[in-house]
Amino acid sequence: MRTLEEQARERREKLDKRHGVASNVKKIARVMWWSGFIGAITIIPATLFYTGKADKWLDMAEQESIRLSAEFGMTVKNIEVSGREKTDTNALLAAIGQKPGTPIITFDVDAARERVEELSWVRRATVERQLPDTLIVSVVERKPLALWQTEGREHVLIDGDGEQLQNYELGDYLDLPVLVGDDAPKAAAEMLTTLQGIPHLYDQITGAQRIGHRRWNIQLANGMFIRLPEENMDKAWQRLELLDRDHGILDRDVLIVDLRLPDRTFVRLTPGAAEQRRNPPKKEGAV
């Protein structure tokens, strides 16, 4: 008869053998699983690449992802626009170029922004996706600065960059200064910004003529012309304010005020005032 110690040893040997086999089987299975996974992610793509089907497979995967995104509701349903006042709505939507119902993940925001910024009234724009279904479009529009009289004597609305604006009613902007000169649109912003420094004088400006691509002659509402210098235009404009404050020159029969020289001012009277000065009326009773 076996002793209790022998029986216990025999049971331990059977358990060790059983667990050892199970452990080895698990290890082998784990190695095979990882081998298969690594093979799938390396061999399959490599095979697709060498057979020339990788691009086709990627295209299929991309199209499938787009289809699935649309099924999950990631399509253009809303287009929100801010900053638009003068820009034509239909032209803006056409420039955005995305119709409701199309997948939002395929939308090229940079290309859309470039198209929007090509519209004449748009100075700059931003276009963003707001998942899952909204496009956010923000525009900063150009500010009309003046009317430019072309060589054909047509009047074109321009902004501070000299850009010609389109799609407007001319009658809405007849209070703006009229500029003359082929380079007037590009040079006007600096001049008008300088003259705006004295608002009550600026409000009287009706037009400005560019002279020799160098300087400006300004026309006021009372018909007076102000000849400004090429340099230090702001100081000459301040001098005009002093002349008006001290001598009321803008209320006199003056046709031209020449401020081109920094240390002196030349004045030309209107034809009627000049004639009256040459031939003053005789006093009553004079012979």
XYZ file of N, CA and C in Angstrom:
861
model
N 0.861 -1.197 0.000
C 0.000 0.000 0.000
C 0.887 1.233 0.000
N 0.449 2.251 -0.860
C 1.240 3.470 -0.919
C 0.943 4.331 0.277
N 1.951 4.968 0.668
C 1.791 5.859 1.812
C 1.117 7.158 1.363
N 0.625 7.886 2.349
C -0.017 9.170 2.052
C 0.952 10.124 1.373
N 2.198 10.070 1.709
C 3.204 10.966 1.102
C 3.397 10.647 -0.363
N 3.370 9.329 -0.726
C 3.542 8.935 -2.113
C 2.329 9.357 -2.948
N 1.124 9.194 -2.365
C -0.079 9.592 -3.078
C -0.080 11.111 -3.353
N 0.333 11.906 -2.383
C 0.374 13.359 -2.562
C 1.368 13.755 -3.644
N 2.544 13.081 -3.671
C 3.554 13.383 -4.686
C 3.046 13.054 -6.083
N 2.289 11.920 -6.196
C 1.749 11.528 -7.490
C 0.731 12.558 -8.000
N -0.133 13.068 -7.096
C -1.096 14.074 -7.508
C -0.410 15.379 -7.973
N 0.662 15.750 -7.278
C 1.379 16.957 -7.673
C 2.001 16.824 -9.061
N 2.523 15.638 -9.335
C 3.140 15.429 -10.650
C 2.116 15.525 -11.764
N 0.889 14.961 -11.543
C -0.168 15.044 -12.556
C -0.601 16.497 -12.794
N -0.757 17.256 -11.693
C -1.168 18.664 -11.831
C -0.116 19.493 -12.568
N 1.150 19.238 -12.211
C 2.222 19.981 -12.881
C 2.247 19.703 -14.375
N 2.021 18.429 -14.723
C 2.045 18.054 -16.130
C 0.892 18.708 -16.877
N -0.318 18.689 -16.244
C -1.490 19.259 -16.890
C -1.319 20.772 -17.096
N -0.910 21.485 -16.044
C -0.737 22.932 -16.151
C 0.396 23.315 -17.092
N 1.409 22.513 -17.139
C 2.527 22.804 -18.034
C 2.100 22.745 -19.478
N 1.289 21.766 -19.848
C 0.799 21.646 -21.221
C -0.113 22.824 -21.565
N -1.034 23.185 -20.620
C -1.944 24.315 -20.879
C -1.180 25.615 -21.042
N -0.161 25.770 -20.203
C 0.627 26.999 -20.291
C 1.339 27.096 -21.619
N 1.876 25.979 -22.075
C 2.588 25.985 -23.364
C 1.632 26.265 -24.523
N 0.410 25.678 -24.426
C -0.575 25.912 -25.480
C -0.946 27.390 -25.551
N -1.143 28.031 -24.380
C -1.475 29.460 -24.355
C -0.359 30.299 -24.943
N 0.877 29.926 -24.609
C 2.010 30.681 -25.146
C 2.081 30.566 -26.657
N 1.873 29.345 -27.169
C 1.937 29.129 -28.610
C 0.826 29.907 -29.314
N -0.399 29.884 -28.706
C -1.522 30.592 -29.305
C -1.269 32.092 -29.334
N -0.669 32.609 -28.263
C -0.390 34.043 -28.194
C 0.615 34.451 -29.273
N 1.629 33.612 -29.456
C 2.633 33.904 -30.482
C 2.028 33.874 -31.865
N 1.161 32.906 -32.105
C 0.528 32.810 -33.426
C -0.379 34.010 -33.689
N -1.114 34.495 -32.647
C -2.017 35.636 -32.840
C -1.243 36.889 -33.211
N -0.173 37.128 -32.440
C 0.632 38.318 -32.726
C 1.331 38.212 -34.082
N 1.728 37.029 -34.443
C 2.364 36.834 -35.751
C 1.375 37.143 -36.872
N 0.135 36.680 -36.691
C -0.885 36.954 -37.692
C -1.203 38.440 -37.786
N -1.270 39.125 -36.637
C -1.580 40.561 -36.632
C -0.492 41.362 -37.323
N 0.751 41.031 -36.955
C 1.883 41.741 -37.574
C 1.911 41.478 -39.070
N 1.605 40.261 -39.450
C 1.566 39.936 -40.867
C 0.496 40.721 -41.599
N -0.643 40.892 -40.933
C -1.747 41.604 -41.571
C -1.400 43.058 -41.829
N -0.703 43.676 -40.861
C -0.419 45.101 -41.008
C 0.858 45.370 -41.793
N 1.593 44.349 -42.111
C 2.822 44.550 -42.894
C 2.758 43.877 -44.255
N 2.368 42.646 -44.254
C 2.382 41.892 -45.510
C 1.293 42.379 -46.456
N 0.073 42.609 -45.903
C -1.027 43.027 -46.773
C -0.740 44.377 -47.433
N -0.354 45.427 -46.661
C -0.011 46.691 -47.332
C 1.136 46.558 -48.309
N 2.145 45.733 -47.929
C 3.276 45.548 -48.837
C 2.830 44.891 -50.130
N 1.934 43.913 -49.995
C 1.425 43.243 -51.188
C 0.651 44.212 -52.070
N -0.196 45.077 -51.421
C -0.953 46.068 -52.182
C -0.022 47.036 -52.896
N 1.061 47.407 -52.212
C 1.997 48.361 -52.799
C 2.689 47.768 -54.018
N 3.201 46.521 -53.868
C 3.956 45.912 -54.962
C 3.071 45.491 -56.120
N 1.799 45.312 -55.872
C 0.888 44.953 -56.963
C 0.242 46.188 -57.587
N 0.581 47.392 -57.040
C 0.042 48.621 -57.600
C -1.390 48.911 -57.212
N -1.886 48.283 -56.178
C -3.278 48.474 -55.770
C -3.418 49.309 -54.503
N -2.289 49.827 -53.994
C -2.351 50.589 -52.739
C -3.174 51.864 -52.904
N -2.949 52.599 -54.010
C -3.694 53.842 -54.221
C -5.186 53.574 -54.349
N -5.505 52.500 -55.073
C -6.911 52.154 -55.231
C -7.537 51.811 -53.888
N -6.774 51.077 -53.058
C -7.290 50.698 -51.742
C -7.496 51.930 -50.846
N -6.532 52.879 -50.914
C -6.659 54.100 -50.124
C -7.834 54.948 -50.597
N -8.033 55.014 -51.918
C -9.171 55.763 -52.446
C -10.489 55.151 -51.969
N -10.528 53.824 -51.982
C -11.747 53.144 -51.525
C -11.999 53.433 -50.048
N -10.916 53.428 -49.261
C -11.057 53.696 -47.828
C -11.514 55.132 -47.597
N -10.975 56.070 -48.390
C -11.365 57.469 -48.244
C -12.826 57.670 -48.613
N -13.244 57.077 -49.727
C -14.633 57.220 -50.145
C -15.584 56.599 -49.131
N -15.156 55.497 -48.550
C -15.999 54.850 -47.550
C -16.122 55.710 -46.293
N -15.015 56.349 -45.891
C -15.065 57.219 -44.710
C -15.959 58.429 -44.962
N -15.915 58.964 -46.194
C -16.784 60.096 -46.535
C -18.250 59.658 -46.495
N -18.514 58.473 -47.048
C -19.890 57.968 -47.045
C -20.404 57.757 -45.629
N -19.550 57.182 -44.784
C -19.964 56.937 -43.408
C -20.185 58.246 -42.650
N -19.320 59.257 -42.911
C -19.499 60.543 -42.230
C -20.822 61.182 -42.619
N -21.207 61.043 -43.899
C -22.483 61.592 -44.341
C -23.646 60.862 -43.676
N -23.517 59.545 -43.521
C -24.577 58.771 -42.866
C -24.727 59.165 -41.405
N -23.629 59.582 -40.790
C -23.675 60.000 -39.388
C -24.076 61.480 -39.237
N -24.495 62.118 -40.344
C -24.997 63.483 -40.273
C -23.955 64.561 -40.456
N -22.723 64.220 -40.851
C -21.672 65.220 -41.033
C -21.729 65.782 -42.454
N -22.835 66.469 -42.741
C -23.038 67.124 -44.029
C -23.348 68.596 -43.794
N -23.149 69.408 -44.829
C -23.399 70.845 -44.714
C -24.908 71.090 -44.651
N -25.352 71.579 -43.515
C -26.760 71.919 -43.340
C -26.950 73.414 -43.099
N -25.906 74.060 -42.570
C -26.012 75.487 -42.249
C -24.765 76.219 -42.737
N -24.950 77.434 -43.259
C -23.850 78.325 -43.610
C -24.102 79.649 -42.900
N -23.265 79.956 -41.911
C -23.445 81.171 -41.125
C -22.437 82.224 -41.595
N -22.939 83.401 -41.939
C -22.096 84.478 -42.478
C -22.196 85.694 -41.573
N -21.052 86.290 -41.246
C -21.036 87.521 -40.459
C -20.184 88.567 -41.173
N -20.524 89.852 -40.962
C -19.745 90.946 -41.538
C -20.205 91.390 -42.909
N -21.195 90.721 -43.494
C -21.636 91.074 -44.845
C -22.645 92.213 -44.793
N -22.372 93.272 -45.562
C -23.319 94.369 -45.723
C -23.546 94.681 -47.204
N -22.457 94.928 -47.927
C -22.560 95.325 -49.326
C -22.341 94.149 -50.285
N -21.685 93.108 -49.841
C -21.405 91.968 -50.710
C -22.699 91.278 -51.114
N -22.846 91.003 -52.409
C -24.041 90.328 -52.899
C -24.130 88.914 -52.314
N -25.305 88.577 -51.763
C -25.484 87.290 -51.094
C -25.282 86.118 -52.045
N -25.860 86.199 -53.225
C -25.726 85.105 -54.188
C -24.276 84.918 -54.635
N -23.573 86.041 -54.832
C -22.159 85.949 -55.222
C -21.330 85.333 -54.107
N -21.671 85.664 -52.863
C -20.936 85.118 -51.726
C -21.162 83.614 -51.610
N -22.403 83.160 -51.733
C -22.695 81.727 -51.652
C -22.033 80.972 -52.793
N -22.016 81.585 -53.968
C -21.355 80.935 -55.103
C -19.853 80.810 -54.856
N -19.261 81.831 -54.230
C -17.822 81.782 -53.934
C -17.517 80.733 -52.872
N -18.403 80.590 -51.886
C -18.204 79.539 -50.876
C -18.192 78.186 -51.560
N -19.122 77.981 -52.483
C -19.071 76.808 -53.355
C -19.449 75.505 -52.712
N -20.215 75.521 -51.641
C -20.612 74.284 -50.985
C -22.118 74.284 -50.808
N -22.773 73.271 -51.360
C -24.211 73.186 -51.270
C -24.626 72.365 -50.056
N -25.727 72.740 -49.415
C -26.215 71.950 -48.286
C -26.440 70.495 -48.676
N -26.039 69.599 -47.791
C -26.230 68.168 -48.027
C -24.979 67.437 -48.439
N -23.916 68.146 -48.795
C -22.678 67.485 -49.187
C -21.798 67.255 -47.962
N -20.927 66.234 -47.983
C -20.090 65.915 -46.811
C -19.214 67.094 -46.405
N -19.227 67.414 -45.132
C -18.491 68.584 -44.661
C -16.994 68.323 -44.578
N -16.592 67.058 -44.416
C -15.162 66.777 -44.248
C -14.392 66.953 -45.548
N -15.084 67.009 -46.677
C -14.388 67.215 -47.953
C -14.260 68.688 -48.307
N -14.789 69.562 -47.473
C -14.803 70.992 -47.791
C -13.420 71.603 -47.603
N -12.904 72.271 -48.625
C -11.583 72.914 -48.608
C -11.747 74.363 -48.154
N -11.463 74.637 -46.880
C -11.690 75.971 -46.320
C -10.739 77.001 -46.920
N -9.509 76.613 -47.228
C -8.545 77.574 -47.785
C -8.949 78.006 -49.193
N -9.370 77.058 -50.005
C -9.802 77.404 -51.361
C -11.045 78.288 -51.322
N -11.954 77.990 -50.396
C -13.165 78.812 -50.278
C -12.822 80.225 -49.836
N -11.887 80.369 -48.895
C -11.485 81.698 -48.435
C -10.895 82.507 -49.590
N -10.061 81.874 -50.401
C -9.466 82.583 -51.533
C -10.534 83.044 -52.521
N -11.535 82.217 -52.755
C -12.608 82.604 -53.678
C -13.426 83.763 -53.106
N -13.703 83.727 -51.824
C -14.480 84.803 -51.198
C -13.710 86.113 -51.263
N -12.400 86.071 -51.036
C -11.597 87.284 -51.034
C -11.418 87.861 -52.438
N -11.802 87.131 -53.459
C -11.757 87.673 -54.813
C -12.958 88.578 -55.106
N -13.983 88.539 -54.255
C -15.136 89.420 -54.438
C -14.726 90.862 -54.160
N -15.224 91.802 -54.945
C -14.698 93.176 -54.900
C -14.915 93.848 -53.552
N -15.993 93.555 -52.843
C -16.278 94.226 -51.585
C -15.570 93.584 -50.394
N -14.967 92.421 -50.579
C -14.367 91.688 -49.465
C -12.883 92.012 -49.356
N -12.501 92.555 -48.213
C -11.086 92.859 -47.960
C -10.351 91.626 -47.480
N -10.936 90.921 -46.529
C -10.385 89.641 -46.073
C -11.510 88.787 -45.519
N -11.249 87.485 -45.432
C -12.286 86.552 -44.996
C -11.668 85.384 -44.258
N -12.462 84.739 -43.421
C -12.099 83.477 -42.786
C -13.242 82.501 -43.021
N -12.880 81.247 -43.265
C -13.871 80.190 -43.480
C -13.474 79.008 -42.617
N -14.412 78.515 -41.820
C -14.123 77.422 -40.891
C -15.232 76.381 -40.929
N -14.847 75.141 -40.608
C -15.829 74.086 -40.403
C -16.198 74.023 -38.933
N -17.458 73.894 -38.637
C -17.908 73.653 -37.272
C -18.711 72.346 -37.310
N -18.022 71.263 -36.945
C -18.666 69.963 -37.013
C -19.826 69.892 -36.031
N -20.903 69.181 -36.402
C -20.925 68.252 -37.542
C -21.476 68.801 -38.846
N -22.097 70.013 -38.861
C -22.875 70.347 -40.051
C -22.894 71.824 -40.422
N -21.945 72.641 -39.928
C -22.040 74.092 -40.132
C -20.736 74.670 -40.678
N -20.872 75.582 -41.638
C -19.741 76.373 -42.138
C -19.858 77.777 -41.570
N -18.751 78.297 -41.023
C -18.713 79.634 -40.453
C -17.882 80.524 -41.378
N -18.517 81.543 -41.952
C -17.837 82.455 -42.877
C -17.895 83.862 -42.295
N -16.723 84.465 -42.121
C -16.644 85.831 -41.594
C -15.910 86.708 -42.607
N -16.520 87.847 -42.957
C -15.895 88.737 -43.941
C -15.702 90.121 -43.344
N -14.623 90.765 -43.755
C -14.388 92.180 -43.456
C -14.457 92.915 -44.781
N -15.429 93.791 -44.906
C -15.658 94.449 -46.188
C -14.809 95.717 -46.332
N -14.608 96.101 -47.560
C -13.873 97.321 -47.871
C -14.735 98.553 -47.578
N -14.077 99.629 -47.173
C -14.771 100.873 -46.859
C -14.594 101.871 -48.011
N -15.679 102.322 -48.616
C -15.560 103.307 -49.704
C -14.859 104.577 -49.215
N -13.913 105.062 -50.004
C -13.133 106.238 -49.624
C -13.441 107.442 -50.497
N -13.583 107.211 -51.787
C -13.764 108.334 -52.710
C -14.298 107.818 -54.032
N -14.669 108.762 -54.902
C -15.033 108.454 -56.283
C -13.885 108.880 -57.185
N -13.476 108.003 -58.062
C -12.375 108.299 -58.979
C -12.955 108.570 -60.363
N -12.617 109.763 -60.900
C -13.068 110.121 -62.246
C -12.039 109.624 -63.248
N -12.426 108.676 -64.057
C -11.514 108.083 -65.021
C -11.331 109.023 -66.212
N -10.444 108.619 -67.133
C -10.205 109.433 -68.327
C -11.469 109.552 -69.171
N -12.335 108.548 -69.082
C -13.602 108.607 -69.803
C -14.668 109.374 -69.051
N -14.249 110.020 -67.931
C -15.120 110.835 -67.094
C -16.219 110.022 -66.416
N -15.975 108.727 -66.285
C -16.857 107.899 -65.487
C -16.396 107.951 -64.032
N -17.311 107.746 -63.114
C -16.983 107.783 -61.699
C -17.001 106.367 -61.127
N -15.878 105.976 -60.524
C -15.713 104.628 -59.986
C -15.478 104.728 -58.488
N -16.189 103.902 -57.729
C -16.032 103.888 -56.278
C -14.775 103.112 -55.900
N -13.917 103.716 -55.044
C -12.686 103.049 -54.620
C -12.601 103.042 -53.100
N -11.745 102.144 -52.585
C -11.505 102.098 -51.135
C -10.108 102.621 -50.842
N -9.669 102.478 -49.582
C -8.389 103.028 -49.166
C -7.177 102.377 -49.804
N -7.352 101.191 -50.373
C -6.259 100.520 -51.078
C -6.245 100.860 -52.555
N -7.191 101.706 -52.975
C -7.290 102.029 -54.397
C -8.014 100.971 -55.204
N -8.618 99.990 -54.512
C -9.338 98.931 -55.213
C -10.687 99.454 -55.702
N -11.044 99.082 -56.934
C -12.318 99.495 -57.497
C -13.422 98.549 -57.038
N -14.477 99.128 -56.478
C -15.597 98.341 -55.981
C -16.652 98.181 -57.069
N -17.471 97.158 -56.926
C -18.492 96.860 -57.921
C -19.840 96.662 -57.238
N -20.889 96.636 -58.042
C -22.243 96.361 -57.559
C -22.669 97.358 -56.478
N -22.849 98.603 -56.892
C -23.285 99.641 -55.962
C -24.124 100.660 -56.722
N -24.851 101.455 -55.963
C -25.619 102.557 -56.538
C -24.800 103.842 -56.383
N -24.428 104.448 -57.502
C -23.579 105.635 -57.462
C -24.202 106.742 -56.621
N -25.516 106.850 -56.662
C -26.182 107.905 -55.917
C -25.987 107.822 -54.415
N -25.606 106.650 -53.910
C -25.385 106.490 -52.463
C -24.060 107.085 -52.007
N -23.190 107.465 -52.967
C -21.835 107.885 -52.597
C -21.440 109.233 -53.197
N -22.415 110.039 -53.578
C -22.108 111.325 -54.194
C -21.537 112.334 -53.204
N -21.586 112.021 -51.906
C -21.017 112.938 -50.918
C -19.522 112.700 -50.707
N -18.973 111.693 -51.344
C -17.542 111.417 -51.211
C -16.732 112.325 -52.138
N -15.458 112.619 -51.778
C -14.618 113.433 -52.665
C -14.412 112.756 -54.016
N -14.311 113.571 -55.059
C -14.048 113.070 -56.402
C -12.568 113.279 -56.716
N -11.891 112.203 -57.096
C -10.453 112.245 -57.366
C -10.198 112.252 -58.862
N -9.177 113.007 -59.278
C -8.784 113.071 -60.677
C -7.284 112.793 -60.758
N -6.887 111.973 -61.738
C -5.475 111.630 -61.914
C -5.321 110.129 -62.048
N -4.439 109.697 -62.964
C -4.334 108.264 -63.212
C -3.814 107.478 -62.020
N -2.998 108.103 -61.168
C -2.503 107.402 -59.983
C -3.230 107.834 -58.715
N -4.307 108.574 -58.878
C -5.038 109.085 -57.715
C -5.550 107.982 -56.788
N -6.110 106.881 -57.302
C -6.648 105.867 -56.384
C -5.608 105.304 -55.407
N -4.390 105.060 -55.879
C -3.371 104.476 -55.016
C -2.791 105.484 -54.032
N -2.831 106.770 -54.374
C -2.216 107.792 -53.516
C -3.220 108.494 -52.614
N -4.510 108.241 -52.818
C -5.537 109.025 -52.131
C -5.602 108.764 -50.634
N -5.380 107.530 -50.205
C -5.591 107.175 -48.798
C -4.713 108.014 -47.872
N -3.446 108.154 -48.205
C -2.531 108.932 -47.355
C -2.980 110.390 -47.285
N -3.337 110.952 -48.447
C -3.749 112.343 -48.476
C -5.026 112.578 -47.668
N -6.049 111.772 -47.903
C -7.326 111.967 -47.225
C -7.222 111.698 -45.729
N -6.419 110.721 -45.357
C -6.216 110.459 -43.933
C -5.562 111.656 -43.251
N -4.598 112.273 -43.920
C -3.938 113.457 -43.370
C -4.926 114.605 -43.211
N -5.739 114.849 -44.223
C -6.669 115.975 -44.180
C -7.811 115.740 -43.187
N -8.105 114.508 -42.898
C -9.146 114.211 -41.908
C -8.742 114.642 -40.507
N -7.467 114.968 -40.328
C -6.988 115.422 -39.024
C -7.644 116.727 -38.578
N -8.185 117.497 -39.522
C -8.933 118.728 -39.181
C -10.334 118.546 -39.752
N -11.225 117.952 -38.977
C -12.534 117.531 -39.507
C -13.352 118.627 -40.164
N -13.386 119.833 -39.582
C -14.271 120.867 -40.156
C -13.769 121.347 -41.511
N -12.458 121.228 -41.763
C -11.949 121.530 -43.099
C -12.191 120.359 -44.047
N -11.996 119.158 -43.544
C -12.181 117.967 -44.377
C -13.618 117.876 -44.898
N -14.558 118.263 -44.059
C -15.971 118.177 -44.461
C -16.292 119.082 -45.641
N -15.434 120.053 -45.923
C -15.683 120.983 -47.022
C -15.060 120.529 -48.342
N -14.318 119.425 -48.311
C -13.644 118.944 -49.518
C -14.650 118.276 -50.454
N -14.638 118.672 -51.694
C -15.491 118.034 -52.700
C -14.682 117.276 -53.746
N -13.415 117.608 -53.890
C -12.598 116.922 -54.887
C -11.118 117.145 -54.665
N -10.301 116.330 -55.378
C -8.847 116.459 -55.280
C -8.228 116.016 -56.599
N -7.285 116.811 -57.087
C -6.617 116.494 -58.344
C -5.156 116.156 -58.079
N -4.719 115.027 -58.597
C -3.328 114.599 -58.459
C -2.490 115.322 -59.515
N -1.431 116.001 -59.080
C -0.602 116.803 -59.978
C 0.777 116.158 -60.107
N 1.109 115.769 -61.338
C 2.446 115.254 -61.631
C 2.865 114.055 -60.811
N 1.935 113.253 -60.372
C 2.242 112.070 -59.556
C 2.994 112.436 -58.282
N 2.861 113.723 -57.839
C 3.665 114.172 -56.701
C 2.841 114.805 -55.589
N 1.832 115.590 -55.951
C 1.130 116.366 -54.933
C -0.335 116.527 -55.335
N -1.085 117.303 -54.481
C -2.524 117.427 -54.685
C -2.982 118.895 -54.711
N -3.992 119.140 -55.534
C -4.798 120.355 -55.448
C -6.166 119.952 -54.909
N -6.620 120.631 -53.877
C -7.874 120.285 -53.214
C -8.945 121.312 -53.589
N -10.146 120.836 -53.894
C -11.262 121.725 -54.173
C -12.249 121.680 -53.010
N -12.669 122.852 -52.568
C -13.625 122.965 -51.472
C -15.026 123.249 -52.010
N -16.005 123.089 -51.136
C -17.404 123.258 -51.531
C -17.706 124.675 -51.997
N -16.952 125.675 -51.512
C -17.203 127.067 -51.916
C -16.533 127.423 -53.243
N -15.919 126.416 -53.912
C -15.268 126.652 -55.194
C -13.807 127.015 -55.088
N -13.277 127.120 -53.884
C -11.879 127.485 -53.671
C -10.969 126.280 -53.914
N -9.761 126.557 -54.447
C -8.755 125.511 -54.675
C -7.582 125.733 -53.725
N -7.135 124.655 -53.094
C -6.007 124.711 -52.168
C -4.859 123.910 -52.770
N -3.749 124.575 -53.040
C -2.585 123.887 -53.598
C -1.686 123.422 -52.457
N -1.601 122.108 -52.321
C -0.800 121.528 -51.240
C 0.597 121.165 -51.735
N 1.585 121.159 -50.834
C 2.959 120.813 -51.234
C 3.142 119.304 -51.345
N 4.243 118.908 -51.960
C 4.574 117.489 -52.091
C 4.911 116.883 -50.740
N 5.598 117.651 -49.893
C 5.980 117.181 -48.571
C 5.343 118.056 -47.495
N 5.258 117.500 -46.283
C 4.685 118.231 -45.135
C 3.275 118.741 -45.437
N 2.498 117.880 -46.035
C 1.132 118.244 -46.386
C 0.313 118.574 -45.134
N 0.591 117.886 -44.042
C -0.164 118.122 -42.806
C 0.087 119.527 -42.256
N 1.328 120.011 -42.347
C 1.638 121.352 -41.843
C 0.982 122.426 -42.708
N 0.933 122.199 -44.012
C 0.273 123.164 -44.903
C -1.221 123.226 -44.606
N -1.820 122.070 -44.334
C -3.254 122.024 -44.014
C -3.541 122.741 -42.692
N -2.618 122.609 -41.738
C -2.756 123.321 -40.464
C -2.636 124.829 -40.677
N -1.790 125.222 -41.624
C -1.637 126.638 -41.927
C -2.919 127.218 -42.497
N -3.608 126.436 -43.301
C -4.887 126.886 -43.840
C -5.889 127.109 -42.702
N -5.869 126.237 -41.726
C -6.777 126.411 -40.586
C -6.479 127.714 -39.849
N -5.188 128.029 -39.667
C -4.819 129.272 -38.995
C -5.262 130.496 -39.811
N -5.078 130.418 -41.127
C -5.494 131.533 -41.984
C -7.007 131.750 -41.897
N -7.735 130.679 -41.803
C -9.183 130.830 -41.711
C -9.597 131.337 -40.337
N -8.930 130.850 -39.310
C -9.277 131.287 -37.949
C -8.906 132.747 -37.727
N -7.746 133.159 -38.228
C -7.286 134.530 -37.970
C -7.813 135.547 -38.986
N -8.054 135.100 -40.219
C -8.422 136.056 -41.270
C -9.706 135.672 -42.024
N -10.307 134.558 -41.658
C -11.541 134.146 -42.334
C -11.368 133.979 -43.825
N -10.247 133.368 -44.233
C -9.916 133.324 -45.656
C -10.924 132.500 -46.461
N -11.552 131.508 -45.835
C -12.491 130.672 -46.580
C -13.795 131.401 -46.899
N -14.013 132.537 -46.242
C -15.223 133.320 -46.505
C -14.964 134.488 -47.442
N -13.753 134.601 -47.921
C -13.394 135.727 -48.789
C -13.531 135.338 -50.262
N -13.449 136.343 -51.133
C -13.534 136.102 -52.580
C -12.180 135.642 -53.106
N -11.796 134.467 -52.688
C -10.495 133.903 -53.044
C -10.729 132.662 -53.893
N -10.002 132.569 -55.007
C -10.108 131.410 -55.891
C -9.082 130.344 -55.541
N -7.834 130.752 -55.277
C -6.739 129.805 -55.027
C -5.955 130.251 -53.806
N -5.672 129.287 -52.930
C -4.741 129.491 -51.821
C -3.572 128.543 -52.062
N -2.395 129.115 -52.312
C -1.219 128.326 -52.659
C -0.351 128.163 -51.416
N -0.267 126.908 -50.918
C 0.487 126.613 -49.693
C 1.733 125.784 -49.983
N 2.200 125.803 -51.222
C 3.313 124.931 -51.590
C 4.631 125.329 -50.933
N 4.820 126.629 -50.649
C 6.041 127.062 -49.978
C 5.798 127.127 -48.474
N 6.754 126.631 -47.679
C 6.512 126.537 -46.237
C 6.512 127.889 -45.515
N 7.143 128.931 -46.105
C 7.287 130.193 -45.385
C 6.439 131.326 -45.952
N 5.573 131.048 -46.913
C 4.722 132.109 -47.453
C 3.494 131.509 -48.118
N 2.474 132.317 -48.227
C 1.213 131.886 -48.826
C 0.833 132.845 -49.945
N 0.450 132.285 -51.091
C 0.006 133.086 -52.221
C -1.501 132.907 -52.380
N -2.152 134.008 -52.667
C -3.605 133.994 -52.796
C -3.990 134.613 -54.135
N -4.905 133.976 -54.840
C -5.452 134.540 -56.069
C -6.939 134.779 -55.859
N -7.347 136.000 -56.163
C -8.749 136.364 -55.984
C -9.615 135.779 -57.103
N -10.884 135.725 -56.840
C -11.826 135.337 -57.896
C -11.812 136.407 -58.980
N -12.201 136.068 -60.217
C -12.185 137.084 -61.292
C -12.971 138.331 -60.928
N -14.117 138.181 -60.293
C -14.912 139.355 -59.932
C -14.221 140.222 -58.912
N -13.603 139.572 -57.894
C -12.911 140.341 -56.858
C -11.666 141.011 -57.433
N -10.982 140.314 -58.353
C -9.789 140.904 -58.970
C -10.157 142.113 -59.816
N -11.245 142.006 -60.577
C -11.685 143.124 -61.396
C -12.092 144.306 -60.528
N -12.737 143.987 -59.420
C -13.153 145.070 -58.522
C -11.948 145.756 -57.894
N -10.912 145.002 -57.655
C -9.711 145.620 -57.094
C -9.008 146.478 -58.128
N -9.017 146.011 -59.412
C -8.365 146.814 -60.457
C -9.163 148.074 -60.750
N -10.441 147.949 -60.695
C -11.308 149.100 -60.996
C -12.313 149.272 -59.864
N -11.876 149.785 -58.766
C -12.788 149.950 -57.629
C -13.917 150.916 -57.981
N -15.077 150.679 -57.471
C -16.208 151.575 -57.783
C -15.939 152.986 -57.260
N -16.356 153.950 -58.049
C -16.133 155.331 -57.650
C -17.075 155.694 -56.504
N -16.512 156.475 -55.599
C -17.334 156.926 -54.479
C -18.381 157.904 -54.982
N -19.472 157.925 -54.313
C -20.576 158.793 -54.709
C -20.128 160.271 -54.662
N -20.354 160.963 -55.749
C -19.987 162.375 -55.834
C -18.611 162.605 -56.401
N -17.852 161.484 -56.634
C -16.495 161.662 -57.193
C -16.593 161.942 -58.669
N -15.619 162.726 -59.194
C -15.598 163.077 -60.612
C -14.640 162.158 -61.345
